[in-house]
CSV table of C-alpha atoms in Angstrom, one decimal:
chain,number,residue,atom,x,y,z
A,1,UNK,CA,189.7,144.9,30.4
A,2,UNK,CA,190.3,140.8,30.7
A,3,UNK,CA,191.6,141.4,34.0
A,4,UNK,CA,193.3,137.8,34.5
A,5,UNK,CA,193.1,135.4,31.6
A,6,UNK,CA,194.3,131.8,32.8
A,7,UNK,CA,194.5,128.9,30.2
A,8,UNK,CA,193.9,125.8,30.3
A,9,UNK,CA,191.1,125.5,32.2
A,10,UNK,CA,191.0,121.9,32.6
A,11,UNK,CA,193.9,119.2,31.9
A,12,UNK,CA,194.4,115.5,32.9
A,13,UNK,CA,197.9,114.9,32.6
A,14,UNK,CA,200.0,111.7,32.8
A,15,UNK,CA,202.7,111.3,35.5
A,16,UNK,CA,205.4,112.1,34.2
A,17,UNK,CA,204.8,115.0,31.8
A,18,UNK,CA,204.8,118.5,31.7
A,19,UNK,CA,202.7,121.5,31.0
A,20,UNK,CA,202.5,124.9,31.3
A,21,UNK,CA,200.0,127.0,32.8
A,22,UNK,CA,199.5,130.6,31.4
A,23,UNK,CA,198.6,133.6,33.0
A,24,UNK,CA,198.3,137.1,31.5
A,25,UNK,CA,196.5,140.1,32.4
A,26,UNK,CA,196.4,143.7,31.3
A,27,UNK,CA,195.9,145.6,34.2
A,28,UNK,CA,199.5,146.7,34.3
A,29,UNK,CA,200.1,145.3,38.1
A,30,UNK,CA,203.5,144.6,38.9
A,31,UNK,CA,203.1,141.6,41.4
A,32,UNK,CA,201.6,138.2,39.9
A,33,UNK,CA,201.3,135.0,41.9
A,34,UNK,CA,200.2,131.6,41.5
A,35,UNK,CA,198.2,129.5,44.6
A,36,UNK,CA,197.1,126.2,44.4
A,37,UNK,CA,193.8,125.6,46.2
A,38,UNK,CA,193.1,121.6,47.4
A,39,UNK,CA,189.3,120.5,47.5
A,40,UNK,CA,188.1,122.0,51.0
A,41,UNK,CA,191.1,123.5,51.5
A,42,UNK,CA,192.6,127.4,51.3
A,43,UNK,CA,194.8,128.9,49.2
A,44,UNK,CA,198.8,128.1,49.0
A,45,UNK,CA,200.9,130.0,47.0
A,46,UNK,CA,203.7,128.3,45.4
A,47,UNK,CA,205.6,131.1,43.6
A,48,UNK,CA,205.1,135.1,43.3
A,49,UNK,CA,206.6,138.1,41.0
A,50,UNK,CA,207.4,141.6,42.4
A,51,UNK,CA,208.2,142.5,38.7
A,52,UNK,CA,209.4,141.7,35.2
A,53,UNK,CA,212.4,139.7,35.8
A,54,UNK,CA,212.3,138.5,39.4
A,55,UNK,CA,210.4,135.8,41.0
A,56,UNK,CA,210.6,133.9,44.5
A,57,UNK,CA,209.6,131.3,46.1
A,58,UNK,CA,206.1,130.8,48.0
A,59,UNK,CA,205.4,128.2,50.6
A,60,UNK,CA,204.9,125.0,48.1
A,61,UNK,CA,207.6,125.4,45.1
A,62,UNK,CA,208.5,121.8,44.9
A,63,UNK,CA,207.6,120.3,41.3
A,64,UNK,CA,206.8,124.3,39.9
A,65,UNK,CA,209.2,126.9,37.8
A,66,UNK,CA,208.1,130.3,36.9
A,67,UNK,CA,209.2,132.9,34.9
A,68,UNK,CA,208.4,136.8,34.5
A,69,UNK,CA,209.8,138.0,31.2
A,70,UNK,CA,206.8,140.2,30.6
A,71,UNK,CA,205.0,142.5,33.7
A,72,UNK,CA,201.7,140.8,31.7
A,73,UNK,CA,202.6,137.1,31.7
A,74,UNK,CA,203.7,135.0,34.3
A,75,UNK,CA,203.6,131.5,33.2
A,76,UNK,CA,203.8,128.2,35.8
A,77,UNK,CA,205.7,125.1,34.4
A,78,UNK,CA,205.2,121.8,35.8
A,79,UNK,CA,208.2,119.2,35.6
A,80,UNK,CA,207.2,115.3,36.1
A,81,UNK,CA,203.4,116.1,37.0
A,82,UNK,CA,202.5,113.6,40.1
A,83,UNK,CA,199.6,113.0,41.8
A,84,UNK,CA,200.2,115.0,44.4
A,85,UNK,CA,199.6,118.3,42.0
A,86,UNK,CA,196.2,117.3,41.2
A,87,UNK,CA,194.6,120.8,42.3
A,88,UNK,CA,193.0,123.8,41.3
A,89,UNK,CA,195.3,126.1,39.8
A,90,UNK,CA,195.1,130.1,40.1
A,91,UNK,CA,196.8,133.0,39.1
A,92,UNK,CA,196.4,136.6,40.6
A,93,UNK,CA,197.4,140.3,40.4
A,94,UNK,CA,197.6,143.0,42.3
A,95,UNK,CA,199.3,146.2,42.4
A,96,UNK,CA,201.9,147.0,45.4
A,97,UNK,CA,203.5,149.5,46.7
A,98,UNK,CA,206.0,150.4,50.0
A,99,UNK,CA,203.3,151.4,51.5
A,100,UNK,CA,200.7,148.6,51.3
A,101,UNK,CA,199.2,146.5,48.6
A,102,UNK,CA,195.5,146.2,46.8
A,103,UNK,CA,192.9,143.8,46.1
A,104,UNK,CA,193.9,141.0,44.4
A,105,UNK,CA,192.9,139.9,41.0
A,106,UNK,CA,192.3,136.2,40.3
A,107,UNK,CA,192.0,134.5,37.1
A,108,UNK,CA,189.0,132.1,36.7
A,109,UNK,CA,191.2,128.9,37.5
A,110,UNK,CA,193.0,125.9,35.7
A,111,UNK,CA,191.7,122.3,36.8
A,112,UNK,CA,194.5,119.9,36.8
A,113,UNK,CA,194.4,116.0,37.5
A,114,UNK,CA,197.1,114.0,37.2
A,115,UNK,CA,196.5,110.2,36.6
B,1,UNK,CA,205.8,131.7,61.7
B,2,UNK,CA,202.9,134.5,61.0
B,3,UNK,CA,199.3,133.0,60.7
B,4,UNK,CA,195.7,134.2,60.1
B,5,UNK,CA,192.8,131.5,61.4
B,6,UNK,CA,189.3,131.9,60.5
B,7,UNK,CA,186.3,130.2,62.7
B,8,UNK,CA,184.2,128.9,61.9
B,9,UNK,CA,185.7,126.6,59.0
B,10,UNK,CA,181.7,125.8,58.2
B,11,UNK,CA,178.0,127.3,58.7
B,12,UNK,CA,175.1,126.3,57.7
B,13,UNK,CA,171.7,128.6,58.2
B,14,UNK,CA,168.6,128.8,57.1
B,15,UNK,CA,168.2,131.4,54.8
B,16,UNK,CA,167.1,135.2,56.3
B,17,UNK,CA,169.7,134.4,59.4
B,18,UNK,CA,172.2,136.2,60.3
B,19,UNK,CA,176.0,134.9,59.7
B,20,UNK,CA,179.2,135.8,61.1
B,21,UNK,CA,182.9,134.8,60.5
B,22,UNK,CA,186.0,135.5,62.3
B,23,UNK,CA,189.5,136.1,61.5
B,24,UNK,CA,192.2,136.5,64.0
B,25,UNK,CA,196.1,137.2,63.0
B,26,UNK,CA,198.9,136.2,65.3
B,27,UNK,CA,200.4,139.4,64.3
B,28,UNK,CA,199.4,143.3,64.1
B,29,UNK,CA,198.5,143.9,60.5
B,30,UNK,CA,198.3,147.1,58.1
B,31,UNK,CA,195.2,146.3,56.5
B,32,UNK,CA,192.8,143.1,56.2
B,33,UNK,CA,191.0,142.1,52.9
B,34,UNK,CA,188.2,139.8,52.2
B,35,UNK,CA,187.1,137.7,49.3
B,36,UNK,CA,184.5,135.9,48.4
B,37,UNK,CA,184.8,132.6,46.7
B,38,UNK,CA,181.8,130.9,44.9
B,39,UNK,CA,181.4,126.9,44.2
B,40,UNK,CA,183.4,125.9,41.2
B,41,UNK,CA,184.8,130.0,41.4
B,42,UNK,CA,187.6,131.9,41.7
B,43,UNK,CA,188.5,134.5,44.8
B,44,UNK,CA,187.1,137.5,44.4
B,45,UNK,CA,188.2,140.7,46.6
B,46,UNK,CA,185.5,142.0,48.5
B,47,UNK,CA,186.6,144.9,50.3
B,48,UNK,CA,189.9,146.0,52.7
B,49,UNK,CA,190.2,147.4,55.7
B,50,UNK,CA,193.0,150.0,57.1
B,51,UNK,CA,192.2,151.4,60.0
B,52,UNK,CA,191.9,150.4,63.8
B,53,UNK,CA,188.0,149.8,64.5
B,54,UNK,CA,187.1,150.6,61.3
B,55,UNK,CA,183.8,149.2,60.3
B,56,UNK,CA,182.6,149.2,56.3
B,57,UNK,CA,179.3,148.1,54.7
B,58,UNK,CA,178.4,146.6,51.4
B,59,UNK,CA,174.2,146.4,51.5
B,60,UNK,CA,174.0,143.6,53.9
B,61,UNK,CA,177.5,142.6,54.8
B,62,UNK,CA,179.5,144.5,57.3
B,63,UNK,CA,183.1,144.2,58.1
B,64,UNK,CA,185.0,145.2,60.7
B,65,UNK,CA,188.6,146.0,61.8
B,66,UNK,CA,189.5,145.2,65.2
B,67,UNK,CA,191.2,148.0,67.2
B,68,UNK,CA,194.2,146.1,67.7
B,69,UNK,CA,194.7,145.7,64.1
B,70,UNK,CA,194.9,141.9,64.7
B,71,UNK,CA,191.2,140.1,64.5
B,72,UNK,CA,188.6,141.1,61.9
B,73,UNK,CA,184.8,139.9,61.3
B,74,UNK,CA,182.2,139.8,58.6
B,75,UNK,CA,178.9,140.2,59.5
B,76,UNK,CA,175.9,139.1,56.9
B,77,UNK,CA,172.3,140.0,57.8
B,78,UNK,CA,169.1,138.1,56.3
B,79,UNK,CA,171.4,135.6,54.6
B,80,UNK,CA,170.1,134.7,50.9
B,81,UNK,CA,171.0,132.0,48.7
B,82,UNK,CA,173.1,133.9,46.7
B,83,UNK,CA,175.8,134.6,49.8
B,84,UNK,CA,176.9,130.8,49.5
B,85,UNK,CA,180.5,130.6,49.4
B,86,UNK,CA,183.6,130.6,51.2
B,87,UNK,CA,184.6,133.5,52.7
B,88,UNK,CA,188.1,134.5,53.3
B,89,UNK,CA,190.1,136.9,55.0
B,90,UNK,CA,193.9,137.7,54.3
B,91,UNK,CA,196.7,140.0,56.0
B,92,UNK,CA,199.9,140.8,54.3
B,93,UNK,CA,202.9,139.4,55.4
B,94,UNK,CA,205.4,141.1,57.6
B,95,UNK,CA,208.0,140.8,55.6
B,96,UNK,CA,206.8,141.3,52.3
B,97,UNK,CA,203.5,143.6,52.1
B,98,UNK,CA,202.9,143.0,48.4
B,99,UNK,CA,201.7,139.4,49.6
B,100,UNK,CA,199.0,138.1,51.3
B,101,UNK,CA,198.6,135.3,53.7
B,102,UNK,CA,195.4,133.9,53.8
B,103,UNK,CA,192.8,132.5,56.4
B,104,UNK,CA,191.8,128.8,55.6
B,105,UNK,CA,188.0,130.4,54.9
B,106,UNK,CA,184.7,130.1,56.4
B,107,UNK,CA,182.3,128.0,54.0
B,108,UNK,CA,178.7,129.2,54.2
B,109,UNK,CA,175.6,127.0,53.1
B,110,UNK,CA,172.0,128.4,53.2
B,111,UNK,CA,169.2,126.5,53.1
B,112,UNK,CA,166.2,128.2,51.1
């Protein structure tokens, strides 16, 4: 098993443009999320999946889309990059039921600058 | 709005001490997990707790649940060089237990 498989995993973008970060993994888990982490700093989550098709907000969605066609991929799309999303980028998985959740999965990472 | 606050953000200890780190949660919680997060790394899950008072082990590091359900603690005995990191706890949210909230993290150095 991959587990989490994030690519890239380092970018320098201008401001301005836009990438994608992927995320994949094959552990059949039905909720996906994506955290940014700041140097020194925890872990925020911008946006989250319960399953395919559905996706919500976290607590730092400004500048981020997401979409969950697939219960393995759950890419994050960055509109206008600025400065300001210069982070560390990660994706995780877990499995979750009514009655609790599990451990977390995170990929290895995606470096981002913007300059 | 719901929080979970670790202390100490840093330690530093010279290597065979003991180290201990502290999460509290402003609200009763089903379970507690903790990761540990390298230099350069990525989160990785630990262990979790369910039970009020509960108390696990992993070789040297011990956790423990708080009988309220709201504070937790990890425990590392002898440190080596290989525990630095930061060390984070996390509590699902009230409304929404398939998500985590998580402490800011404890960052531990040890010096050989």
């Amino acid at each position: 098993n991959a587990g989490v498989t994030q690519t890239p995993k380092f970018r320098i973008l201008k401001i301005g443009q836009s990438m994608t970060l992927q995320c994949a993994q094959d552990m059949n888990h039905n909720y996906m999320y994506w955290y940014r982490q700041d140097p020194g700093m925890g872990l925020k989550l911008i946006y989250y999946s319960v399953g395919a098709g559905i996706t919500d907000k976290g607590e730092v969605p400004n500048g981020y889309n997401v979409s969950r066609s697939t219960t393995e991929d759950f890419p994050l799309r960055l509109e206008l990059a600025a400065p300001s999303q210069t982070s560390v980028y990660f994706c995780a998985s877990s499995f979750s039921t009514g009655q609790g959740n599990y451990g977390y999965t995170f990929g290895s990472g995606t470096r981002l600058t913007v300059v | 709005g719901q929080q979970v606050m670790q202390i100490p953000q840093y330690q530093h200890v010279q290597e065979g001490e003991d180290f201990t780190t502290y999460c509290n949660s402003s609200t009763t919680l089903s379970n507690i997990q903790w990761y540990k997060q390298r230099p350069g790394g990525h989160p990785v899950f630990l262990i979790q707790l369910v039970k009020s008072g509960e108390v696990k082990k992993q070789k040297r590091l011990t956790f423990q649940f708080g009988e309220a359900k709201k504070n937790s603690s990890l425990h590392i005995t002898a440190t080596q060089t290989t525990d630095v990191g930061t060390y984070f706890c996390a509590g699902p949210r009230s409304s929404n237990t398939g998500k985590l909230i998580f402490g800011q993290g404890t960052t531990l150095q040890v010096k050989p």
